[in-house]
Amino acid sequence: MKRLAGLAFVVLLGACTTLTQAPAQSQWVGVWGASPTPPPANAKTFDNQTVRQVLRVSAAGSKVRVRFTNEYGDKPLSIGAATISLAAADGAPIGKTLDITFGGSKSVSIPAKSPLVSDAVDLPVKALENISISLFLPTATGPCTCHPQATAVSFISEPGNFTMSAFTAASTFNSRAFISGVEVEPVAPTKVIVTFGDSITDGTRSTNDGNHRWPDVLAQRLQAQGGYSVVNAAISGNRVLSHGGAMFGEPALSRFDRDVLSVPGVSYITVLEGINDIGMGRANPPSAEDIIAGYRQIIARAHPRGIRVI
């Protein structure tokens, strides 16, 4: 059923792409995403360590900028240094490693409960190319604002700043830490598809570092015709109407503006949520009418932006 659901969205997208007028092209477009969730009691913390994360962008660009997140932090998050490079499949940097800056500075403090968008970095990227992002976290971070189900391995160093050098990982983890989006200045007109959903879309149980989530496959298929990027805004266990607590995130209606409407260049949204409202709400399950009303709210908030909901 899960595979059929994913294929159904691909078919529907192909049927609907010619039926709507997309918004005007943005200077920036989203090419990757990882929606953060409230930290659980055993959340990761970092102190005087470098965290290196490898991800794949879904469309080409001449410049890159990164959206960082401290949205569930209860104190400012200090980033002592941040770098970016192209990367091999195993995460090894390719070519020059470049500084990520913030208003021209190599370090920054992100206020509690806040996101932060970096300066643009002159790093040309191709569609479906891997990039590596390294963060030096010089002081105790507190519980991580993370996306818990990354389906990708990230690397934690011994104490110290290794943002400009290779290091042997002291440990690894399978979450996205303090980054929630990557945007590019597109080299050609690009329409963004945000895939909004739960574990089926998040890629739970797919192969680590394999890029085998159905939105990854959709991005690969669309590259044959060009002009699209795919941003995955799914959270495993997420619900349309009710809060999933730590790990499962805020309900779709609460996080919609942050995870969908704030993505630059968004033209289409796929929605695959609702099963967790039913399955996790056995004691007091919502009615079909309640869930449908939630879907209609998503539609009502998307259409004024010229965004098609699938």
mmCIF file of C-alpha atoms in Angstrom:
data_model
loop_
_atom_site.group_PDB
_atom_site.id
_atom_site.type_symbol
_atom_site.label_atom_id
_atom_site.label_comp_id
_atom_site.label_asym_id
_atom_site.label_seq_id
_atom_site.Cartn_x
_atom_site.Cartn_y
_atom_site.Cartn_z
ATOM 1 C CA MET A 1 0.000 0.000 0.000
ATOM 2 C CA LYS A 2 2.811 2.413 0.840
ATOM 3 C CA ARG A 3 4.451 1.938 -2.546
ATOM 4 C CA LEU A 4 1.117 2.330 -4.326
ATOM 5 C CA ALA A 5 0.440 5.548 -2.428
ATOM 6 C CA GLY A 6 3.778 6.988 -3.543
ATOM 7 C CA LEU A 7 3.179 5.981 -7.155
ATOM 8 C CA ALA A 8 -0.286 7.505 -7.044
ATOM 9 C CA PHE A 9 1.190 10.858 -6.152
ATOM 10 C CA VAL A 10 3.640 10.632 -9.059
ATOM 11 C CA VAL A 11 0.791 9.888 -11.459
ATOM 12 C CA LEU A 12 -1.360 12.683 -10.045
ATOM 13 C CA LEU A 13 1.498 15.133 -10.322
ATOM 14 C CA GLY A 14 1.981 14.320 -13.988
ATOM 15 C CA ALA A 15 -1.734 14.820 -14.588
ATOM 16 C CA CYS A 16 -1.893 18.145 -12.756
ATOM 17 C CA THR A 17 1.250 20.033 -13.711
ATOM 18 C CA THR A 18 -0.346 21.643 -16.758
ATOM 19 C CA LEU A 19 -3.559 22.632 -15.000
ATOM 20 C CA THR A 20 -2.425 25.558 -12.889
ATOM 21 C CA GLN A 21 -0.581 28.823 -13.243
ATOM 22 C CA ALA A 22 2.543 28.639 -11.078
ATOM 23 C CA PRO A 23 3.784 31.599 -9.034
ATOM 24 C CA ALA A 24 6.415 33.912 -10.495
ATOM 25 C CA GLN A 25 9.953 32.522 -10.356
ATOM 26 C CA SER A 26 11.732 33.247 -7.083
ATOM 27 C CA GLN A 27 15.349 34.405 -6.995
ATOM 28 C CA TRP A 28 15.881 31.447 -4.661
ATOM 29 C CA VAL A 29 14.294 28.013 -4.768
ATOM 30 C CA GLY A 30 14.264 25.230 -2.198
ATOM 31 C CA VAL A 31 16.156 22.088 -3.212
ATOM 32 C CA TRP A 32 16.261 20.097 0.051
ATOM 33 C CA GLY A 33 14.446 20.050 3.384
ATOM 34 C CA ALA A 34 14.282 18.370 6.788
ATOM 35 C CA SER A 35 11.474 19.487 9.078
ATOM 36 C CA PRO A 36 12.557 19.794 12.730
ATOM 37 C CA THR A 37 10.621 18.386 15.682
ATOM 38 C CA PRO A 38 10.578 19.047 19.442
ATOM 39 C CA PRO A 39 13.479 17.216 21.105
ATOM 40 C CA PRO A 40 12.735 14.066 23.129
ATOM 41 C CA ALA A 41 14.041 13.568 26.660
ATOM 42 C CA ASN A 42 17.135 11.772 25.325
ATOM 43 C CA ALA A 43 17.847 14.310 22.579
ATOM 44 C CA LYS A 44 21.346 14.708 21.167
ATOM 45 C CA THR A 45 23.515 17.467 22.608
ATOM 46 C CA PHE A 46 26.868 18.767 21.392
ATOM 47 C CA ASP A 47 29.731 20.653 23.025
ATOM 48 C CA ASN A 48 33.013 21.718 21.367
ATOM 49 C CA GLN A 49 32.389 19.310 18.466
ATOM 50 C CA THR A 50 32.082 19.401 14.700
ATOM 51 C CA VAL A 51 29.017 17.845 13.082
ATOM 52 C CA ARG A 52 29.226 16.899 9.388
ATOM 53 C CA GLN A 53 26.079 16.136 7.397
ATOM 54 C CA VAL A 54 25.803 14.992 3.775
ATOM 55 C CA LEU A 55 22.698 15.567 1.668
ATOM 56 C CA ARG A 56 21.568 15.584 -1.956
ATOM 57 C CA VAL A 57 20.116 18.653 -3.672
ATOM 58 C CA SER A 58 17.286 18.137 -6.152
ATOM 59 C CA ALA A 59 17.982 20.943 -8.660
ATOM 60 C CA ALA A 60 20.904 22.903 -10.057
ATOM 61 C CA GLY A 61 22.008 26.337 -8.890
ATOM 62 C CA SER A 62 24.836 28.831 -9.206
ATOM 63 C CA LYS A 63 24.822 29.756 -5.498
ATOM 64 C CA VAL A 64 23.710 28.030 -2.309
ATOM 65 C CA ARG A 65 22.399 29.185 1.044
ATOM 66 C CA VAL A 66 21.442 27.147 4.093
ATOM 67 C CA ARG A 67 18.531 27.496 6.495
ATOM 68 C CA PHE A 68 19.660 26.737 10.055
ATOM 69 C CA THR A 69 17.267 26.091 12.915
ATOM 70 C CA ASN A 70 17.201 26.604 16.661
ATOM 71 C CA GLU A 71 13.412 26.633 16.662
ATOM 72 C CA TYR A 72 13.093 24.271 19.622
ATOM 73 C CA GLY A 73 16.126 25.554 21.508
ATOM 74 C CA ASP A 74 15.571 27.143 24.900
ATOM 75 C CA LYS A 75 18.751 29.253 24.632
ATOM 76 C CA PRO A 76 20.832 30.814 21.831
ATOM 77 C CA LEU A 77 22.739 28.367 19.623
ATOM 78 C CA SER A 78 26.371 29.303 18.972
ATOM 79 C CA ILE A 79 27.849 28.276 15.619
ATOM 80 C CA GLY A 80 31.593 28.898 15.749
ATOM 81 C CA ALA A 81 32.165 28.033 12.101
ATOM 82 C CA ALA A 82 30.274 26.444 9.217
ATOM 83 C CA THR A 83 31.507 25.176 5.860
ATOM 84 C CA ILE A 84 30.119 23.608 2.708
ATOM 85 C CA SER A 85 31.552 21.605 -0.164
ATOM 86 C CA LEU A 86 30.557 19.215 -2.883
ATOM 87 C CA ALA A 87 30.759 15.656 -1.616
ATOM 88 C CA ALA A 88 31.230 12.098 -2.790
ATOM 89 C CA ALA A 89 28.633 9.479 -1.982
ATOM 90 C CA ASP A 90 30.555 8.579 1.185
ATOM 91 C CA GLY A 91 30.660 12.215 2.302
ATOM 92 C CA ALA A 92 34.273 12.904 1.379
ATOM 93 C CA PRO A 93 34.643 16.541 0.249
ATOM 94 C CA ILE A 94 35.187 17.182 -3.462
ATOM 95 C CA GLY A 95 37.082 20.300 -4.462
ATOM 96 C CA LYS A 96 37.345 23.376 -2.271
ATOM 97 C CA THR A 97 35.651 23.664 1.109
ATOM 98 C CA LEU A 98 33.998 27.080 1.480
ATOM 99 C CA ASP A 99 32.987 29.115 4.515
ATOM 100 C CA ILE A 100 29.307 29.684 5.203
ATOM 101 C CA THR A 101 28.899 33.210 6.540
ATOM 102 C CA PHE A 102 26.188 35.128 8.359
ATOM 103 C CA GLY A 103 26.049 38.820 7.517
ATOM 104 C CA GLY A 104 29.694 38.473 6.521
ATOM 105 C CA SER A 105 30.745 36.822 9.789
ATOM 106 C CA LYS A 106 32.042 33.253 10.063
ATOM 107 C CA SER A 107 30.278 32.736 13.396
ATOM 108 C CA VAL A 108 26.780 33.449 14.638
ATOM 109 C CA SER A 109 24.439 33.070 17.590
ATOM 110 C CA ILE A 110 20.940 31.917 16.611
ATOM 111 C CA PRO A 111 18.316 33.138 19.105
ATOM 112 C CA ALA A 112 16.188 30.599 20.919
ATOM 113 C CA LYS A 113 13.037 29.519 19.039
ATOM 114 C CA SER A 114 14.385 30.930 15.766
ATOM 115 C CA PRO A 115 15.566 29.944 12.283
ATOM 116 C CA LEU A 116 18.424 31.676 10.487
ATOM 117 C CA VAL A 117 19.275 31.856 6.780
ATOM 118 C CA SER A 118 22.946 32.067 5.810
ATOM 119 C CA ASP A 119 24.598 34.344 3.284
ATOM 120 C CA ALA A 120 24.839 33.057 -0.285
ATOM 121 C CA VAL A 121 27.856 30.866 -1.046
ATOM 122 C CA ASP A 122 29.355 30.828 -4.560
ATOM 123 C CA LEU A 123 29.105 27.061 -4.976
ATOM 124 C CA PRO A 124 27.635 25.837 -8.274
ATOM 125 C CA VAL A 125 25.730 22.592 -7.793
ATOM 126 C CA LYS A 126 24.129 20.165 -10.211
ATOM 127 C CA ALA A 127 20.805 18.426 -9.777
ATOM 128 C CA LEU A 128 21.088 15.268 -7.649
ATOM 129 C CA GLU A 129 24.572 16.235 -6.453
ATOM 130 C CA ASN A 130 25.743 15.617 -2.873
ATOM 131 C CA ILE A 131 26.930 18.421 -0.646
ATOM 132 C CA SER A 132 28.566 18.292 2.780
ATOM 133 C CA ILE A 133 27.754 20.810 5.526
ATOM 134 C CA SER A 134 29.961 20.988 8.639
ATOM 135 C CA LEU A 135 29.119 22.896 11.825
ATOM 136 C CA PHE A 136 31.476 23.655 14.692
ATOM 137 C CA LEU A 137 29.453 23.943 17.888
ATOM 138 C CA PRO A 138 31.877 25.492 20.408
ATOM 139 C CA THR A 139 29.659 25.499 23.498
ATOM 140 C CA ALA A 140 26.989 23.231 24.944
ATOM 141 C CA THR A 141 24.016 23.325 22.584
ATOM 142 C CA GLY A 142 21.327 21.900 24.804
ATOM 143 C CA PRO A 143 18.843 19.444 23.249
ATOM 144 C CA CYS A 144 19.160 19.385 19.472
ATOM 145 C CA THR A 145 16.585 20.939 17.174
ATOM 146 C CA CYS A 146 16.737 17.931 14.890
ATOM 147 C CA HIS A 147 14.856 16.073 12.199
ATOM 148 C CA PRO A 148 14.933 12.633 13.845
ATOM 149 C CA GLN A 149 14.520 10.264 10.878
ATOM 150 C CA ALA A 150 17.178 11.420 8.432
ATOM 151 C CA THR A 151 17.745 8.017 6.797
ATOM 152 C CA ALA A 152 21.311 9.264 6.418
ATOM 153 C CA VAL A 153 24.447 8.968 8.523
ATOM 154 C CA SER A 154 25.918 12.129 10.067
ATOM 155 C CA PHE A 155 29.341 12.378 11.706
ATOM 156 C CA ILE A 156 30.443 13.803 15.068
ATOM 157 C CA SER A 157 34.095 14.673 15.737
ATOM 158 C CA GLU A 158 36.280 14.509 18.787
ATOM 159 C CA PRO A 159 36.531 17.917 20.542
ATOM 160 C CA GLY A 160 37.540 20.721 18.211
ATOM 161 C CA ASN A 161 36.863 22.610 14.996
ATOM 162 C CA PHE A 162 37.279 20.329 11.967
ATOM 163 C CA THR A 163 35.062 22.257 9.556
ATOM 164 C CA MET A 164 37.941 22.759 7.125
ATOM 165 C CA SER A 165 39.519 19.319 7.445
ATOM 166 C CA ALA A 166 38.827 15.617 7.329
ATOM 167 C CA PHE A 167 38.269 13.847 10.641
ATOM 168 C CA THR A 168 37.683 10.368 11.953
ATOM 169 C CA ALA A 169 34.220 10.294 13.461
ATOM 170 C CA ALA A 170 34.077 9.740 17.198
ATOM 171 C CA SER A 171 30.447 8.717 16.689
ATOM 172 C CA THR A 172 27.634 8.857 14.145
ATOM 173 C CA PHE A 173 23.888 9.442 14.274
ATOM 174 C CA ASN A 174 20.901 9.290 11.915
ATOM 175 C CA SER A 175 19.292 12.701 12.421
ATOM 176 C CA ARG A 176 19.569 16.126 10.822
ATOM 177 C CA ALA A 177 20.972 18.566 13.371
ATOM 178 C CA PHE A 178 20.312 22.314 13.240
ATOM 179 C CA ILE A 179 19.746 22.446 9.454
ATOM 180 C CA SER A 180 16.273 22.460 7.915
ATOM 181 C CA GLY A 181 16.668 23.600 4.335
ATOM 182 C CA VAL A 182 18.956 24.293 1.393
ATOM 183 C CA GLU A 183 18.152 26.833 -1.295
ATOM 184 C CA VAL A 184 19.856 27.678 -4.575
ATOM 185 C CA GLU A 185 19.881 30.530 -7.030
ATOM 186 C CA PRO A 186 18.560 28.495 -9.969
ATOM 187 C CA VAL A 187 20.345 28.288 -13.289
ATOM 188 C CA ALA A 188 17.008 27.846 -15.107
ATOM 189 C CA PRO A 189 13.336 28.417 -14.194
ATOM 190 C CA THR A 190 12.510 25.903 -11.471
ATOM 191 C CA LYS A 191 9.195 24.979 -9.866
ATOM 192 C CA VAL A 192 9.368 23.544 -6.357
ATOM 193 C CA ILE A 193 7.299 20.564 -5.220
ATOM 194 C CA VAL A 194 7.033 20.215 -1.440
ATOM 195 C CA THR A 195 6.135 16.701 -0.315
ATOM 196 C CA PHE A 196 4.200 17.130 2.927
ATOM 197 C CA GLY A 197 3.536 13.977 4.877
ATOM 198 C CA ASP A 198 4.415 11.365 7.473
ATOM 199 C CA SER A 199 6.697 8.300 7.580
ATOM 200 C CA ILE A 200 5.776 7.063 4.103
ATOM 201 C CA THR A 201 7.122 10.300 2.640
ATOM 202 C CA ASP A 202 9.879 10.741 5.231
ATOM 203 C CA GLY A 203 11.387 7.458 4.043
ATOM 204 C CA THR A 204 11.296 5.500 7.291
ATOM 205 C CA ARG A 205 13.067 2.125 6.890
ATOM 206 C CA SER A 206 14.532 2.977 3.508
ATOM 207 C CA THR A 207 18.265 2.414 3.098
ATOM 208 C CA ASN A 208 20.555 4.836 4.910
ATOM 209 C CA ASP A 209 22.322 7.157 2.443
ATOM 210 C CA GLY A 210 20.538 5.444 -0.446
ATOM 211 C CA ASN A 211 18.220 8.322 -1.418
ATOM 212 C CA HIS A 212 15.438 5.741 -1.817
ATOM 213 C CA ARG A 213 12.555 7.753 -0.335
ATOM 214 C CA TRP A 214 9.761 8.186 -2.878
ATOM 215 C CA PRO A 215 10.389 11.978 -3.085
ATOM 216 C CA ASP A 216 13.996 11.126 -4.050
ATOM 217 C CA VAL A 217 12.722 8.878 -6.835
ATOM 218 C CA LEU A 218 10.305 11.596 -7.938
ATOM 219 C CA ALA A 219 13.194 14.094 -8.100
ATOM 220 C CA GLN A 220 15.188 11.671 -10.241
ATOM 221 C CA ARG A 221 12.290 11.121 -12.642
ATOM 222 C CA LEU A 222 11.585 14.826 -13.020
ATOM 223 C CA GLN A 223 15.193 15.589 -13.933
ATOM 224 C CA ALA A 224 14.529 13.936 -17.290
ATOM 225 C CA GLN A 225 12.261 16.843 -18.233
ATOM 226 C CA GLY A 226 13.932 19.507 -16.093
ATOM 227 C CA GLY A 227 12.442 22.539 -14.385
ATOM 228 C CA TYR A 228 11.530 21.006 -11.005
ATOM 229 C CA SER A 229 12.980 20.529 -7.548
ATOM 230 C CA VAL A 230 11.593 18.423 -4.698
ATOM 231 C CA VAL A 231 11.732 19.416 -1.021
ATOM 232 C CA ASN A 232 10.801 16.723 1.504
ATOM 233 C CA ALA A 233 8.793 18.249 4.384
ATOM 234 C CA ALA A 234 7.641 14.989 5.957
ATOM 235 C CA ILE A 235 7.897 13.929 9.606
ATOM 236 C CA SER A 236 7.490 10.293 10.614
ATOM 237 C CA GLY A 237 4.439 9.830 12.823
ATOM 238 C CA ASN A 238 3.051 13.240 11.942
ATOM 239 C CA ARG A 239 -0.689 13.944 12.101
ATOM 240 C CA VAL A 240 -2.964 16.453 10.406
ATOM 241 C CA LEU A 241 -4.850 17.580 13.497
ATOM 242 C CA SER A 242 -3.122 16.624 16.732
ATOM 243 C CA HIS A 243 0.316 17.074 18.254
ATOM 244 C CA GLY A 244 2.576 14.034 18.116
ATOM 245 C CA GLY A 245 4.841 15.291 20.897
ATOM 246 C CA ALA A 246 8.586 14.767 20.739
ATOM 247 C CA MET A 247 9.778 13.011 17.572
ATOM 248 C CA PHE A 248 6.453 13.105 15.714
ATOM 249 C CA GLY A 249 6.236 16.889 15.575
ATOM 250 C CA GLU A 250 3.570 19.514 15.555
ATOM 251 C CA PRO A 251 0.413 18.782 13.546
ATOM 252 C CA ALA A 252 0.406 19.513 9.842
ATOM 253 C CA LEU A 253 -1.900 22.496 10.318
ATOM 254 C CA SER A 254 0.532 24.034 12.834
ATOM 255 C CA ARG A 255 3.727 23.532 10.838
ATOM 256 C CA PHE A 256 2.312 24.265 7.380
ATOM 257 C CA ASP A 257 3.506 27.864 7.135
ATOM 258 C CA ARG A 258 7.037 27.029 8.333
ATOM 259 C CA ASP A 259 7.560 23.811 6.388
ATOM 260 C CA VAL A 260 5.671 24.593 3.185
ATOM 261 C CA LEU A 261 4.803 28.246 2.626
ATOM 262 C CA SER A 262 8.259 29.472 3.662
ATOM 263 C CA VAL A 263 9.992 27.328 1.011
ATOM 264 C CA PRO A 264 10.987 29.730 -1.769
ATOM 265 C CA GLY A 265 9.584 28.922 -5.192
ATOM 266 C CA VAL A 266 6.962 26.419 -4.003
ATOM 267 C CA SER A 267 4.437 25.742 -6.770
ATOM 268 C CA TYR A 268 2.982 22.359 -5.802
ATOM 269 C CA ILE A 269 2.332 20.451 -2.580
ATOM 270 C CA THR A 270 1.657 16.752 -2.260
ATOM 271 C CA VAL A 271 -0.196 15.805 0.927
ATOM 272 C CA LEU A 272 0.001 12.282 2.350
ATOM 273 C CA GLU A 273 -1.155 12.463 5.981
ATOM 274 C CA GLY A 274 -4.066 11.284 8.098
ATOM 275 C CA ILE A 275 -3.343 7.627 8.862
ATOM 276 C CA ASN A 276 -1.595 8.582 12.118
ATOM 277 C CA ASP A 277 -4.577 10.690 13.202
ATOM 278 C CA ILE A 278 -6.579 7.468 13.011
ATOM 279 C CA GLY A 279 -4.004 4.896 14.149
ATOM 280 C CA MET A 280 -2.551 6.923 17.026
ATOM 281 C CA GLY A 281 -5.895 8.304 18.111
ATOM 282 C CA ARG A 282 -7.617 5.024 18.915
ATOM 283 C CA ALA A 283 -8.970 6.217 22.265
ATOM 284 C CA ASN A 284 -10.620 9.230 20.678
ATOM 285 C CA PRO A 285 -10.189 9.023 16.900
ATOM 286 C CA PRO A 286 -11.117 11.983 14.722
ATOM 287 C CA SER A 287 -14.027 11.643 12.350
ATOM 288 C CA ALA A 288 -13.590 11.552 8.582
ATOM 289 C CA GLU A 289 -15.209 14.988 8.525
ATOM 290 C CA ASP A 290 -12.561 16.330 10.924
ATOM 291 C CA ILE A 291 -9.690 15.104 8.769
ATOM 292 C CA ILE A 292 -11.301 16.352 5.566
ATOM 293 C CA ALA A 293 -11.731 19.759 7.232
ATOM 294 C CA GLY A 294 -7.994 19.705 7.959
ATOM 295 C CA TYR A 295 -7.237 19.013 4.305
ATOM 296 C CA ARG A 296 -9.524 21.865 3.280
ATOM 297 C CA GLN A 297 -7.595 24.202 5.578
ATOM 298 C CA ILE A 298 -4.357 23.273 3.825
ATOM 299 C CA ILE A 299 -5.977 23.931 0.454
ATOM 300 C CA ALA A 300 -7.425 27.264 1.620
ATOM 301 C CA ARG A 301 -4.016 28.449 2.811
ATOM 302 C CA ALA A 302 -2.169 27.280 -0.316
ATOM 303 C CA HIS A 303 -4.416 28.513 -3.110
ATOM 304 C CA PRO A 304 -4.050 32.270 -2.396
ATOM 305 C CA ARG A 305 -0.295 31.779 -3.013
ATOM 306 C CA GLY A 306 -0.990 30.172 -6.399
ATOM 307 C CA ILE A 307 0.082 26.778 -5.046
ATOM 308 C CA ARG A 308 -1.558 23.595 -6.345
ATOM 309 C CA VAL A 309 -2.336 20.889 -3.749
ATOM 310 C CA ILE A 310 -2.213 17.265 -4.818
#
